[in-house]
XYZ file of C-alpha atoms in Angstrom:
683
model
C -76.853 -84.250 178.574
C -80.351 -84.483 176.993
C -79.322 -86.370 173.871
C -76.557 -89.032 173.406
C -73.456 -87.459 172.059
C -72.249 -88.750 168.708
C -68.535 -88.169 168.222
C -68.199 -86.474 164.754
C -64.608 -85.481 165.008
C -61.477 -87.174 166.104
C -58.483 -85.084 166.808
C -54.896 -86.283 165.848
C -51.726 -84.467 166.484
C -48.002 -84.349 166.094
C -46.501 -81.954 168.330
C -43.307 -80.593 166.851
C -41.168 -77.480 167.205
C -39.336 -75.857 170.053
C -40.981 -74.753 173.464
C -40.821 -73.047 176.915
C -38.441 -74.105 179.694
C -38.872 -72.759 183.166
C -35.710 -71.585 184.918
C -35.022 -70.808 188.683
C -33.822 -67.433 189.843
C -31.240 -68.920 192.050
C -29.396 -71.118 189.761
C -28.071 -71.045 186.115
C -29.261 -74.503 185.141
C -32.603 -74.897 183.426
C -35.172 -77.270 184.864
C -36.047 -80.293 182.936
C -39.904 -81.130 182.577
C -38.950 -84.652 184.368
C -37.717 -82.574 187.390
C -41.002 -80.440 187.814
C -43.532 -82.047 190.331
C -47.224 -81.079 190.255
C -50.307 -82.193 191.982
C -52.727 -81.501 189.073
C -53.954 -85.410 189.168
C -54.521 -84.985 192.992
C -51.067 -86.791 193.715
C -47.698 -85.491 193.439
C -46.279 -86.481 190.006
C -43.866 -85.560 187.539
C -45.164 -83.232 184.986
C -44.164 -85.728 182.184
C -46.304 -88.313 183.880
C -49.599 -86.417 184.054
C -52.142 -87.400 181.343
C -53.618 -83.814 180.889
C -52.500 -80.552 179.373
C -50.946 -78.877 182.624
C -48.751 -75.744 182.723
C -46.898 -74.556 185.935
C -45.921 -71.108 187.104
C -43.267 -71.124 189.588
C -42.484 -68.697 192.509
C -39.352 -67.574 190.614
C -41.573 -66.757 187.556
C -43.948 -64.621 189.967
C -40.905 -62.831 191.362
C -39.411 -62.090 188.168
C -42.442 -60.571 186.573
C -41.972 -56.930 187.186
C -45.182 -55.766 185.241
C -47.598 -58.310 186.587
C -50.283 -56.571 188.654
C -52.391 -59.870 189.317
C -52.026 -63.676 188.939
C -54.095 -63.443 185.804
C -51.390 -61.068 184.299
C -48.761 -63.674 184.849
C -51.043 -66.654 183.559
C -52.148 -64.956 180.347
C -48.689 -64.278 179.105
C -47.109 -67.692 180.043
C -49.727 -70.273 179.572
C -51.327 -71.370 176.336
C -55.094 -71.385 175.943
C -55.536 -68.803 178.448
C -57.441 -65.398 178.201
C -58.386 -62.829 181.002
C -61.512 -60.961 181.595
C -60.585 -57.638 183.479
C -64.177 -56.565 184.210
C -63.257 -53.085 182.785
C -60.622 -52.232 185.311
C -57.566 -53.393 187.310
C -57.059 -55.499 190.552
C -59.706 -58.106 189.718
C -59.378 -60.573 186.846
C -61.167 -63.846 185.909
C -59.644 -66.634 183.815
C -60.943 -68.007 180.646
C -59.512 -71.362 179.299
C -59.833 -72.638 175.781
C -62.574 -70.153 174.890
C -64.895 -71.157 177.860
C -66.383 -68.328 179.845
C -64.899 -67.686 183.352
C -67.987 -69.415 184.725
C -66.588 -72.670 183.356
C -63.059 -72.126 184.988
C -62.679 -73.961 188.333
C -60.452 -71.704 190.979
C -58.844 -73.357 193.796
C -56.725 -72.390 196.550
C -54.351 -75.211 197.755
C -56.805 -77.699 196.159
C -59.996 -76.234 197.856
C -62.339 -74.623 195.344
C -63.357 -70.787 195.634
C -67.194 -70.167 195.006
C -68.949 -67.394 193.413
C -72.842 -67.571 193.444
C -73.866 -64.094 192.962
C -71.836 -62.851 189.708
C -72.363 -62.237 186.122
C -68.816 -62.545 185.396
C -67.439 -65.774 187.206
C -64.965 -66.553 189.989
C -62.251 -63.738 190.499
C -58.851 -64.302 191.456
C -58.837 -62.696 195.061
C -55.260 -63.459 196.216
C -52.111 -61.417 196.260
C -49.065 -62.597 194.176
C -46.733 -62.464 197.152
C -48.682 -65.370 198.812
C -48.401 -67.662 195.896
C -45.713 -70.485 195.803
C -46.785 -71.779 192.302
C -49.791 -72.109 190.021
C -50.885 -75.142 188.389
C -53.320 -74.928 185.250
C -55.153 -77.692 183.771
C -56.380 -77.064 180.351
C -59.551 -78.961 179.416
C -62.338 -80.645 181.459
C -61.165 -81.875 184.892
C -64.636 -82.452 186.497
C -63.838 -86.057 187.432
C -61.016 -84.898 189.529
C -62.320 -81.746 190.738
C -65.992 -81.519 190.219
C -68.410 -78.748 189.083
C -67.115 -75.710 186.957
C -64.144 -77.363 185.500
C -65.399 -77.505 181.863
C -62.676 -75.134 180.427
C -60.158 -76.278 182.934
C -58.749 -75.690 186.634
C -56.521 -73.119 188.235
C -55.079 -74.379 191.353
C -53.097 -71.493 193.360
C -50.794 -73.176 195.778
C -49.592 -70.790 198.548
C -46.246 -70.348 200.351
C -45.819 -72.394 203.448
C -42.959 -72.647 205.934
C -39.097 -72.655 205.308
C -36.304 -74.935 206.050
C -34.262 -72.752 208.507
C -35.578 -71.513 211.713
C -36.023 -67.950 210.482
C -36.259 -66.431 207.243
C -37.713 -63.196 205.574
C -38.685 -61.605 202.170
C -39.472 -58.149 201.198
C -40.690 -57.117 197.783
C -41.298 -53.561 196.356
C -42.394 -52.543 192.880
C -43.538 -49.448 190.859
C -45.209 -49.320 187.416
C -46.010 -46.203 185.266
C -48.949 -47.843 183.591
C -51.216 -46.489 186.523
C -48.813 -45.080 188.867
C -49.029 -48.473 190.460
C -47.033 -49.305 193.832
C -46.783 -52.547 195.581
C -45.227 -53.605 198.861
C -45.112 -57.032 200.474
C -43.177 -58.864 203.082
C -43.268 -62.266 205.269
C -41.365 -64.074 207.706
C -41.162 -67.890 207.783
C -39.151 -70.753 209.167
C -39.144 -74.185 210.770
C -38.527 -75.042 214.459
C -38.807 -78.590 215.942
C -41.134 -79.982 213.649
C -43.091 -76.702 213.319
C -43.334 -74.810 210.241
C -44.709 -70.869 210.117
C -45.256 -68.086 207.783
C -46.751 -64.663 208.230
C -47.179 -62.416 205.303
C -48.620 -59.137 204.214
C -49.090 -57.038 201.071
C -50.637 -53.824 199.760
C -51.103 -52.613 196.203
C -52.244 -49.197 194.904
C -53.152 -47.934 191.384
C -54.606 -44.982 189.754
C -56.558 -44.936 186.448
C -54.697 -46.759 183.556
C -52.929 -44.378 181.126
C -53.569 -45.395 177.606
C -52.279 -44.087 173.989
C -55.501 -42.063 173.944
C -55.513 -40.828 177.510
C -56.512 -41.904 181.000
C -59.302 -44.516 181.192
C -61.782 -43.247 183.897
C -62.990 -45.776 186.655
C -59.976 -48.138 186.443
C -58.259 -47.473 189.860
C -57.869 -49.922 192.669
C -56.310 -50.661 195.885
C -55.984 -53.911 197.723
C -54.639 -55.267 201.086
C -53.655 -58.993 201.900
C -52.448 -60.863 204.848
C -51.811 -64.607 205.496
C -50.767 -67.130 208.254
C -49.537 -70.574 207.923
C -48.794 -73.000 210.718
C -48.067 -76.736 210.571
C -46.557 -79.468 212.822
C -45.031 -82.765 211.658
C -46.089 -85.400 214.181
C -43.599 -87.618 212.620
C -42.094 -87.910 209.040
C -45.386 -89.443 207.725
C -48.020 -87.401 209.606
C -48.578 -83.432 209.267
C -51.347 -81.264 210.682
C -51.824 -77.567 210.122
C -53.835 -74.591 209.528
C -53.869 -71.491 207.389
C -55.579 -67.968 207.592
C -55.750 -65.516 204.678
C -57.576 -62.186 204.030
C -57.934 -60.142 201.040
C -59.421 -56.642 200.802
C -60.158 -55.092 197.457
C -61.479 -51.592 196.549
C -61.879 -51.028 192.809
C -63.717 -49.342 189.976
C -64.664 -50.480 186.262
C -65.691 -48.426 183.374
C -66.282 -48.995 179.564
C -65.039 -47.261 176.629
C -68.722 -47.662 174.892
C -70.092 -45.169 177.464
C -69.231 -41.685 178.690
C -67.607 -41.768 181.927
C -70.629 -40.030 183.701
C -72.907 -42.589 181.937
C -71.458 -45.766 183.163
C -69.345 -47.063 186.072
C -69.305 -49.831 188.649
C -67.845 -49.113 192.069
C -66.873 -51.739 194.358
C -65.852 -50.016 197.635
C -65.533 -53.380 199.412
C -64.838 -56.959 198.178
C -63.433 -59.016 201.044
C -62.399 -62.477 201.201
C -61.367 -64.134 204.596
C -60.451 -67.891 204.592
C -59.526 -70.384 207.125
C -58.374 -74.024 206.694
C -57.307 -76.991 208.597
C -55.620 -79.981 207.111
C -54.163 -83.420 208.052
C -51.968 -85.334 205.836
C -50.934 -89.035 207.014
C -48.707 -91.088 204.601
C -47.921 -94.969 204.678
C -50.592 -95.786 207.089
C -50.700 -99.450 205.494
C -49.221 -101.532 203.059
C -52.022 -100.543 200.733
C -52.992 -97.071 202.007
C -50.361 -94.779 200.940
C -51.945 -91.304 201.700
C -55.014 -89.916 203.514
C -55.421 -86.272 203.198
C -58.382 -84.224 205.210
C -59.133 -80.541 204.486
C -61.695 -78.495 206.228
C -62.221 -74.831 205.248
C -64.421 -71.901 205.922
C -64.670 -68.725 203.655
C -66.686 -65.549 203.690
C -66.812 -63.248 200.683
C -68.511 -59.839 201.454
C -69.223 -57.586 198.420
C -70.654 -53.831 198.195
C -71.408 -52.906 194.755
C -72.962 -49.905 192.860
C -73.666 -50.005 189.357
C -74.510 -46.871 187.494
C -75.687 -46.706 183.855
C -77.591 -44.414 181.547
C -78.964 -46.547 178.598
C -79.391 -43.675 175.982
C -79.593 -40.006 175.926
C -82.791 -38.675 177.562
C -83.421 -41.980 179.390
C -83.431 -42.127 183.114
C -80.313 -43.519 184.853
C -80.438 -46.906 186.295
C -78.699 -47.312 189.667
C -78.342 -50.672 191.112
C -76.825 -51.439 194.654
C -75.897 -54.906 196.033
C -74.815 -56.053 199.340
C -73.701 -59.545 199.171
C -72.371 -62.067 201.885
C -71.287 -65.523 200.814
C -70.297 -68.177 203.487
C -68.611 -71.345 202.064
C -67.921 -74.389 204.126
C -65.665 -76.855 202.436
C -64.773 -80.420 203.569
C -62.677 -83.018 201.404
C -61.154 -86.405 202.454
C -58.869 -88.191 199.982
C -57.591 -91.767 200.387
C -54.696 -93.028 198.113
C -54.166 -96.660 197.620
C -51.621 -98.983 196.143
C -53.089 -102.159 194.600
C -50.220 -104.428 193.668
C -47.106 -102.985 191.917
C -48.967 -101.400 188.967
C -52.101 -99.666 190.175
C -52.630 -96.340 192.044
C -56.306 -95.502 193.074
C -57.228 -92.204 194.351
C -60.829 -92.111 196.127
C -62.582 -89.305 197.828
C -65.639 -87.262 199.043
C -66.047 -83.435 198.745
C -68.808 -81.250 200.282
C -69.234 -77.473 199.389
C -71.831 -75.746 201.198
C -72.636 -71.972 199.962
C -74.860 -69.909 202.150
C -75.874 -66.679 200.424
C -77.382 -63.508 202.131
C -77.798 -60.597 199.483
C -79.832 -57.476 198.914
C -80.373 -55.920 195.670
C -81.693 -52.573 195.215
C -82.667 -51.039 192.013
C -83.552 -47.126 191.414
C -84.365 -44.956 188.499
C -82.791 -41.616 188.724
C -85.798 -39.170 188.296
C -86.453 -37.003 185.112
C -89.104 -34.360 184.995
C -91.688 -36.487 183.210
C -90.769 -40.042 184.341
C -92.135 -41.933 187.118
C -89.661 -43.226 189.397
C -90.042 -46.875 190.482
C -88.005 -48.431 193.196
C -87.238 -52.135 193.771
C -85.705 -54.069 196.621
C -85.105 -57.726 196.827
C -83.659 -59.849 199.611
C -82.116 -63.203 198.856
C -81.560 -65.972 201.611
C -80.545 -69.360 200.335
C -77.934 -71.981 199.851
C -76.267 -74.409 197.384
C -74.936 -77.823 198.745
C -72.585 -80.037 196.649
C -71.930 -83.556 197.490
C -69.534 -85.636 195.393
C -67.627 -88.961 195.467
C -65.030 -89.745 193.057
C -62.471 -92.476 192.164
C -59.546 -92.169 189.869
C -57.103 -95.195 188.786
C -53.847 -95.187 187.241
C -52.590 -98.572 185.784
C -49.207 -99.436 184.329
C -48.801 -102.159 181.813
C -46.010 -103.324 179.668
C -43.779 -100.962 181.691
C -44.327 -98.012 179.274
C -48.142 -97.845 179.017
C -50.156 -95.920 181.779
C -53.992 -96.017 181.669
C -55.920 -93.274 183.466
C -59.695 -93.758 184.189
C -62.072 -92.270 186.763
C -65.605 -91.429 187.640
C -67.241 -88.641 189.891
C -71.008 -88.530 190.800
C -72.112 -85.097 192.165
C -75.463 -84.187 193.783
C -76.691 -80.575 194.104
C -79.372 -79.137 196.144
C -80.591 -75.576 195.901
C -82.925 -73.513 198.072
C -83.840 -69.820 198.090
C -86.088 -67.497 199.679
C -86.739 -64.154 197.739
C -88.758 -61.196 199.243
C -89.606 -58.396 196.902
C -90.682 -54.791 197.573
C -91.481 -51.845 195.325
C -91.564 -48.015 196.175
C -89.721 -48.801 199.510
C -92.769 -50.130 201.582
C -95.075 -51.968 199.024
C -94.615 -55.581 199.324
C -94.915 -57.536 196.188
C -94.523 -61.222 197.588
C -92.222 -63.661 199.092
C -91.390 -66.928 197.513
C -89.395 -70.149 198.105
C -87.631 -72.147 195.510
C -85.883 -75.452 195.725
C -84.536 -78.061 193.482
C -82.136 -80.806 193.255
C -80.089 -82.690 190.518
C -77.407 -85.177 190.215
C -74.637 -86.029 187.546
C -72.017 -88.671 186.785
C -68.920 -87.811 184.561
C -66.141 -89.884 183.366
C -62.710 -89.807 182.014
C -60.216 -92.236 180.108
C -56.696 -91.407 179.208
C -53.707 -93.316 177.882
C -49.902 -92.344 178.061
C -46.895 -93.979 176.407
C -43.291 -93.379 177.609
C -41.272 -95.962 175.674
C -39.077 -93.243 173.987
C -36.611 -91.532 175.901
C -37.412 -88.028 177.089
C -40.916 -88.265 175.319
C -44.351 -88.788 176.681
C -47.298 -89.276 174.397
C -50.862 -88.749 175.607
C -54.331 -89.161 174.650
C -57.554 -88.677 176.624
C -61.272 -88.299 176.850
C -62.913 -86.247 179.589
C -66.406 -84.945 180.461
C -66.988 -81.495 181.986
C -69.968 -80.444 184.190
C -71.138 -77.354 185.716
C -74.113 -76.796 188.067
C -76.051 -73.587 187.616
C -75.228 -70.647 190.028
C -77.969 -69.486 192.706
C -77.656 -66.054 190.567
C -78.797 -68.019 187.509
C -81.605 -69.950 189.140
C -83.232 -67.667 191.459
C -81.910 -64.129 191.298
C -82.925 -61.309 188.827
C -80.524 -58.676 188.301
C -80.309 -55.210 186.420
C -76.468 -54.927 186.671
C -75.260 -54.004 183.301
C -78.174 -51.732 182.559
C -80.664 -54.542 181.386
C -82.972 -56.648 183.439
C -82.208 -60.289 183.542
C -84.424 -62.718 184.944
C -83.454 -65.925 186.693
C -84.689 -69.383 185.624
C -85.340 -72.221 188.259
C -85.718 -74.834 185.775
C -82.060 -74.611 184.382
C -80.159 -77.705 183.623
C -76.394 -78.446 184.336
C -73.995 -77.631 181.472
C -71.912 -80.530 180.145
C -69.144 -81.153 177.802
C -66.824 -83.804 176.046
C -63.314 -83.409 175.472
C -60.840 -85.320 173.183
C -57.210 -84.443 173.278
C -53.944 -85.866 172.087
C -50.497 -84.545 172.884
C -46.933 -84.902 173.598
C -44.199 -83.575 176.088
C -40.542 -83.918 175.143
C -37.414 -82.493 177.116
C -33.680 -83.343 176.630
C -32.332 -80.475 178.469
C -31.972 -78.440 175.371
C -35.215 -79.035 173.313
C -38.661 -78.634 175.456
C -41.960 -79.193 173.567
C -45.369 -79.456 175.099
C -48.022 -79.691 172.449
C -51.621 -80.714 172.270
C -54.694 -80.709 169.778
C -58.235 -80.897 171.287
C -61.695 -80.979 170.268
C -64.685 -80.098 172.767
C -68.392 -80.294 172.380
C -70.437 -78.628 175.027
C -74.115 -78.800 175.679
C -76.973 -77.097 177.636
C -75.005 -73.811 177.874
C -76.630 -71.333 180.172
C -77.066 -68.161 178.301
C -79.566 -65.268 178.173
C -82.271 -64.506 175.489
C -84.078 -61.394 174.878
C -87.744 -61.533 176.036
C -88.163 -57.779 175.105
C -86.071 -54.714 174.591
C -83.811 -54.464 177.615
C -85.216 -57.548 179.285
C -83.579 -60.992 179.216
C -83.725 -64.395 180.905
C -81.344 -67.254 181.694
C -81.858 -70.310 179.624
C -80.278 -73.496 178.441
C -79.901 -72.901 174.652
C -76.107 -72.609 173.738
C -73.762 -75.289 172.335
C -70.205 -75.011 171.504
C -67.792 -76.790 169.458
C -64.236 -75.958 169.813
C -61.086 -77.122 167.911
C -57.754 -76.044 169.072
C -53.934 -76.474 169.089
C -51.568 -75.331 171.875
C -47.722 -75.255 171.927
C -45.255 -74.316 174.637
C -41.844 -74.749 173.287
C -38.149 -73.658 173.358
C -34.725 -74.550 172.445
C -31.379 -73.677 173.985
C -28.426 -72.178 172.177
C -25.952 -71.874 174.894
C -27.198 -69.133 177.070
C -29.901 -68.032 174.612
C -33.216 -69.548 174.398
C -35.818 -68.698 171.743
C -39.220 -69.748 172.799
C -42.917 -69.681 171.966
C -46.358 -69.919 173.638
C -48.976 -70.475 170.940
C -52.667 -71.070 170.769
C -54.704 -71.712 167.707
C -58.482 -71.850 168.242
C -61.624 -72.065 166.283
C -64.945 -72.071 168.312
C -68.326 -72.206 166.750
C -71.331 -71.227 169.090
C -74.856 -72.372 168.415
C -77.878 -70.620 169.876
C -81.588 -70.163 169.123
C -81.143 -72.078 165.937
C -78.455 -69.880 164.705
C -74.708 -71.075 164.246
C -71.581 -68.660 164.202
C -67.763 -68.923 164.486
C -67.833 -65.422 165.584
C -67.710 -66.286 169.331
C -65.646 -63.485 170.768
C -62.577 -66.052 170.759
C -59.421 -64.970 169.056
C -58.267 -67.455 166.456
C -54.531 -66.933 167.239
C -52.739 -65.979 170.469
C -49.103 -66.073 170.864
C -45.902 -65.015 172.978
C -42.667 -65.482 171.157
C -39.225 -64.165 172.010
C -35.623 -65.013 173.011
C -34.487 -65.392 176.684
C -30.923 -65.114 177.922
C -29.466 -66.125 181.183
C -25.775 -66.431 182.527
C -23.727 -65.903 185.430
C -21.144 -63.056 185.930
C -19.079 -62.534 188.969
C -21.579 -64.741 191.145
C -24.423 -62.949 189.857
C -27.265 -64.379 187.863
C -28.182 -62.256 184.741
C -31.477 -62.879 182.780
C -33.094 -60.949 179.803
C -36.093 -61.555 177.815
C -37.130 -59.738 174.610
C -40.635 -60.838 173.210
C -43.746 -60.078 171.481
C -47.449 -60.865 172.229
C -49.833 -61.057 169.428
C -53.552 -61.631 169.139
C -55.771 -61.707 166.235
C -58.886 -59.808 165.691
C -62.043 -60.840 167.764
C -65.665 -60.789 166.567
C -68.682 -61.688 168.422
C -72.290 -62.528 167.182
C -75.524 -61.408 168.900
C -77.738 -64.353 168.683
C -80.790 -62.396 169.819
C -80.622 -59.786 166.934
C -78.823 -62.059 164.460
C -76.189 -59.449 163.750
C -72.555 -58.560 164.814
C -72.271 -57.263 168.370
C -70.119 -54.098 167.784
C -68.955 -53.911 171.386
C -67.603 -57.455 171.204
C -65.512 -56.798 167.996
C -61.981 -55.292 168.088
C -58.929 -55.600 166.101
C -55.784 -57.723 166.503
C -52.439 -56.514 167.901
C -48.976 -57.064 168.507
C -46.951 -55.445 171.399
C -43.326 -55.669 171.891
C -41.811 -55.840 175.342
C -38.247 -56.350 177.061
C -37.517 -57.459 180.630
C -34.247 -57.892 182.418
C -33.012 -58.629 185.835
C -30.076 -59.731 187.937
C -29.940 -61.881 191.390
C -27.041 -61.178 193.415
C -25.657 -61.481 197.044
C -25.187 -64.715 199.000
C -27.168 -67.544 197.483
C -28.482 -64.727 195.024
C -30.906 -63.653 197.744
C -31.522 -60.342 196.178
C -32.855 -59.623 192.817
C -33.860 -56.501 190.814
C -36.130 -56.899 187.640
C -37.424 -54.208 185.311
C -39.528 -54.208 182.099
C -40.286 -51.924 179.407
C -43.828 -52.887 177.907
C -45.762 -52.061 174.959
C -42.782 -50.273 173.415
C -44.522 -48.963 170.354
C -47.420 -47.492 172.377
C -50.028 -49.700 170.695
C -53.492 -48.864 171.227
C -55.320 -52.239 171.814
C -57.975 -54.003 173.910
C -58.314 -57.479 175.105
C -62.151 -57.192 176.249
C -64.927 -55.016 175.167
C -64.573 -52.731 178.131
C -61.384 -50.702 178.363
C -58.248 -49.986 176.368
C -54.985 -51.729 177.699
C -52.076 -49.581 178.928
C -49.740 -47.970 176.424
C -45.993 -47.841 176.620
C -44.996 -48.173 180.575
C -42.093 -49.116 182.675
C -42.153 -51.134 185.776
C -39.501 -52.269 188.333
C -39.346 -54.710 191.212
C -37.006 -55.241 193.893
C -36.925 -58.581 196.035
C -34.756 -59.510 199.073
C -34.507 -62.687 200.972
C -32.917 -62.729 204.451
């Protein structure tokens, strides 16, 4: 950070009310928070012991959500502090946490980061829900534990592994009327003589979204996914394994602010292929409790056409991109027990992103307009090396102190070759730079009251600029945006206090937080239609999050609530019209009971969001495209699990019952009233 940070506000909280309890599909009892194990702190812990705001989505939650097309659909409705950016279509979503842009959310699969280096939107969630065992969401900076990008928070998608028996299988099929959507998935899995295995595949297909004002053009998608997992237990304390996954997406995006023929984005190919090896070794010595090594290789290939006609009578701008991003990842983590009261996690991580990209920009000719053509070839890399240490110390039996540090060193290099009019060379350039940054965290928990954990923490966030922002000019979106090789990393400081309480009847997880972020990377207008990336923005965010419920017999009223105020500062201007809704809530009543060995469930709920306003700091006026009204939708879902061990389940939902016209982004309207159904079978 350029200047020292003076803390001007201290957040104090007392979390009260009643909150969300997760329940399993195959049993009638409700999970207690003490029973849920998570790995958010890089070690397996009870959720109540984690000194961060963490939410968990289980495989049962995923199976029961008949209307969820993507992982993001599920997260947004179940996790406080989450909003979703849909890029003007379906099938691809990006996550925003606590008002921060999707660039500032770290996305991981099985603890290994997913990279995106040539994007104006952030890292997408390119994985099919059928492959997911559970999802852990850290709300608030997690850069000490997980590195760059985790300013808003981190999402760790944990995939399904092998089974307990020699052979098992699942089949799932679903339909929804929102876009004539269809999905089908299946897997086989098991465990034989120390070996565990899983093979899975899934397909999804959807037409344009049907809204209360008609069909939204350019919003169709289809995807295909496949995954393989294999592991071997050398002995009870030693496991090695591998996983391979593939995701193939074809989608389009539109925008209500343009006529259908004036704007669309066509992505006929976005493929993610990932392979990973791991080894986990436990109880190696009296002090070395665990050693975990992960190696991964991932390839993302993307073809994209962006068509925009900025104004009547103006030439259309067609931009084409062909990108290949190869990411090599390596991490080694060692967990140490030091005496009876100290647990130390140390590690090293390497991420190497190799980008090969081609960008073409063309002006569709008009009778009196000269038609320039521009082609740029990019070849470069970003390498991140980091070391980290995080300690948990217990004292006086009921107090737990968490403290840690991570140092990250980033090296960037890019060759740029530019041509105009197809064969006229403009020049070739090489850029390179490097930077390093240390971040810290400090937290304290108290567990001296039965069923209650109090927590307070301070944590720093950090994000290194992307290759896109540093070196790659782009005309995607209809305007020219220049890169800036002199960009500095983004940083933030976060203060939080919260509480978790559960007694089997009442469950509460609440927190109040304050965040100050600096050196935001944003764009400034150089002239009409021409922008450049720069470090100008600052943001201060205050918020309250509540995830609560209370059981009355088989009924369970609940709420997932976020209250947030976010002030954005840029170019000497300050505004709280930051594009962040002040209130987001899901609230309703769940019911669960057993009848003749079948498990019945029912959920009637509403989702509300306040109006959104966004300030344009270049013109010092409201951005009309970023302003849209608040809304409330009413929904009802129900399901039944039946058969031996409740191996079969049928879930259905009626969504947006009042056919409300609303939007959650400035791009498109969301679906009107629709019905969805999903059937799951385990063999």
